[in-house]
């Protein structure tokens, strides 16, 4: 999946992100590479690589390892010990591993696999590789987005946490519920908006 990355709703184009999904048996790999392009490349050479690896479980995705690197240097990483119910974070920090815990890369795909009409509000634990946060997700509702000049029906989900920003995803039923838009807002109000531009098999 190839996404255009923008700063803000209709803001400055930052570059592109490529998500690569693979499944072998009950194991999955999900990798993303985000790079500055065009005018943005004149101001930053940032290249962010994220990786999530784990299993396809009875309750959706069960990540086992997550890592994020910026410009070739390891930034954050986390290890999921489902048997011991532990999430291992940097600096030897260990926190309880809650049901359905996801990482920043896997959570939209986990929601795509598990969302049901009766899921109107729930707590979704998400780790960025540095800490674990619980976001209160709700179904905002059905919305239409435009892609390649065509109208696409989507289901909009929003996760919020007091003073901690938000995570949002738009899932497209006609595209196997894949995330066609992913929007994040950090604690400083900075918005990063990913919109699907190309889907390859």
PDB file of C-alpha atoms in Angstrom, residues 107-108 110-122 137-145 151-159 167-183:
ATOM      1  CA  UNK A 107      -3.403  -1.285  14.913  1.00  0.00           C
ATOM      2  CA  UNK A 108      -5.232  -0.212  11.702  1.00  0.00           C
ATOM      3  CA  UNK A 110      -6.021  -5.321  13.542  1.00  0.00           C
ATOM      4  CA  UNK A 111      -9.125  -3.120  13.494  1.00  0.00           C
ATOM      5  CA  UNK A 112      -9.737  -4.064   9.860  1.00  0.00           C
ATOM      6  CA  UNK A 113      -9.789  -7.735  10.870  1.00  0.00           C
ATOM      7  CA  UNK A 114     -11.899  -7.408  14.014  1.00  0.00           C
ATOM      8  CA  UNK A 115     -14.311  -4.461  13.757  1.00  0.00           C
ATOM      9  CA  UNK A 116     -17.994  -5.370  14.055  1.00  0.00           C
ATOM     10  CA  UNK A 117     -21.177  -3.300  13.872  1.00  0.00           C
ATOM     11  CA  UNK A 118     -21.780  -3.729  17.599  1.00  0.00           C
ATOM     12  CA  UNK A 119     -18.356  -2.264  18.440  1.00  0.00           C
ATOM     13  CA  UNK A 120     -19.457   1.286  19.183  1.00  0.00           C
ATOM     14  CA  UNK A 121     -16.849   2.149  21.845  1.00  0.00           C
ATOM     15  CA  UNK A 122     -13.854   0.296  23.283  1.00  0.00           C
ATOM     16  CA  UNK A 137     -12.053   4.258  20.176  1.00  0.00           C
ATOM     17  CA  UNK A 138     -15.504   4.957  18.752  1.00  0.00           C
ATOM     18  CA  UNK A 139     -17.174   4.430  15.412  1.00  0.00           C
ATOM     19  CA  UNK A 140     -17.586   7.917  13.972  1.00  0.00           C
ATOM     20  CA  UNK A 141     -19.691   6.503  11.145  1.00  0.00           C
ATOM     21  CA  UNK A 142     -19.777   5.842   7.425  1.00  0.00           C
ATOM     22  CA  UNK A 143     -18.042   8.445   5.276  1.00  0.00           C
ATOM     23  CA  UNK A 144     -17.181   8.847   1.611  1.00  0.00           C
ATOM     24  CA  UNK A 145     -13.656   9.587   0.439  1.00  0.00           C
ATOM     25  CA  UNK A 151     -16.119   7.848  -4.473  1.00  0.00           C
ATOM     26  CA  UNK A 152     -15.097   5.253  -1.895  1.00  0.00           C
ATOM     27  CA  UNK A 153     -17.268   4.219   1.038  1.00  0.00           C
ATOM     28  CA  UNK A 154     -15.406   3.976   4.350  1.00  0.00           C
ATOM     29  CA  UNK A 155     -15.929   3.350   8.044  1.00  0.00           C
ATOM     30  CA  UNK A 156     -14.303   6.071  10.153  1.00  0.00           C
ATOM     31  CA  UNK A 157     -12.867   5.049  13.557  1.00  0.00           C
ATOM     32  CA  UNK A 158     -11.356   7.521  16.030  1.00  0.00           C
ATOM     33  CA  UNK A 159      -9.249   6.835  19.110  1.00  0.00           C
ATOM     34  CA  UNK A 167      -5.396   8.004  16.235  1.00  0.00           C
ATOM     35  CA  UNK A 168      -7.872   7.750  13.361  1.00  0.00           C
ATOM     36  CA  UNK A 169      -8.389   5.276  10.550  1.00  0.00           C
ATOM     37  CA  UNK A 170     -10.777   5.005   7.614  1.00  0.00           C
ATOM     38  CA  UNK A 171     -11.441   1.398   6.518  1.00  0.00           C
ATOM     39  CA  UNK A 172     -12.789   0.593   3.044  1.00  0.00           C
ATOM     40  CA  UNK A 173     -15.164  -2.429   2.870  1.00  0.00           C
ATOM     41  CA  UNK A 174     -14.774  -2.611  -0.930  1.00  0.00           C
ATOM     42  CA  UNK A 175     -10.987  -2.934  -0.506  1.00  0.00           C
ATOM     43  CA  UNK A 176     -11.075  -5.818   1.984  1.00  0.00           C
ATOM     44  CA  UNK A 177     -11.447  -3.292   4.833  1.00  0.00           C
ATOM     45  CA  UNK A 178      -7.923  -2.006   4.257  1.00  0.00           C
ATOM     46  CA  UNK A 179      -7.034   1.388   5.790  1.00  0.00           C
ATOM     47  CA  UNK A 180      -7.297   4.011   3.037  1.00  0.00           C
ATOM     48  CA  UNK A 181      -6.544   6.883   5.384  1.00  0.00           C
ATOM     49  CA  UNK A 182      -4.588   7.002   8.650  1.00  0.00           C
ATOM     50  CA  UNK A 183      -4.422  10.225  10.666  1.00  0.00           C
TER      51      UNK A 183
END
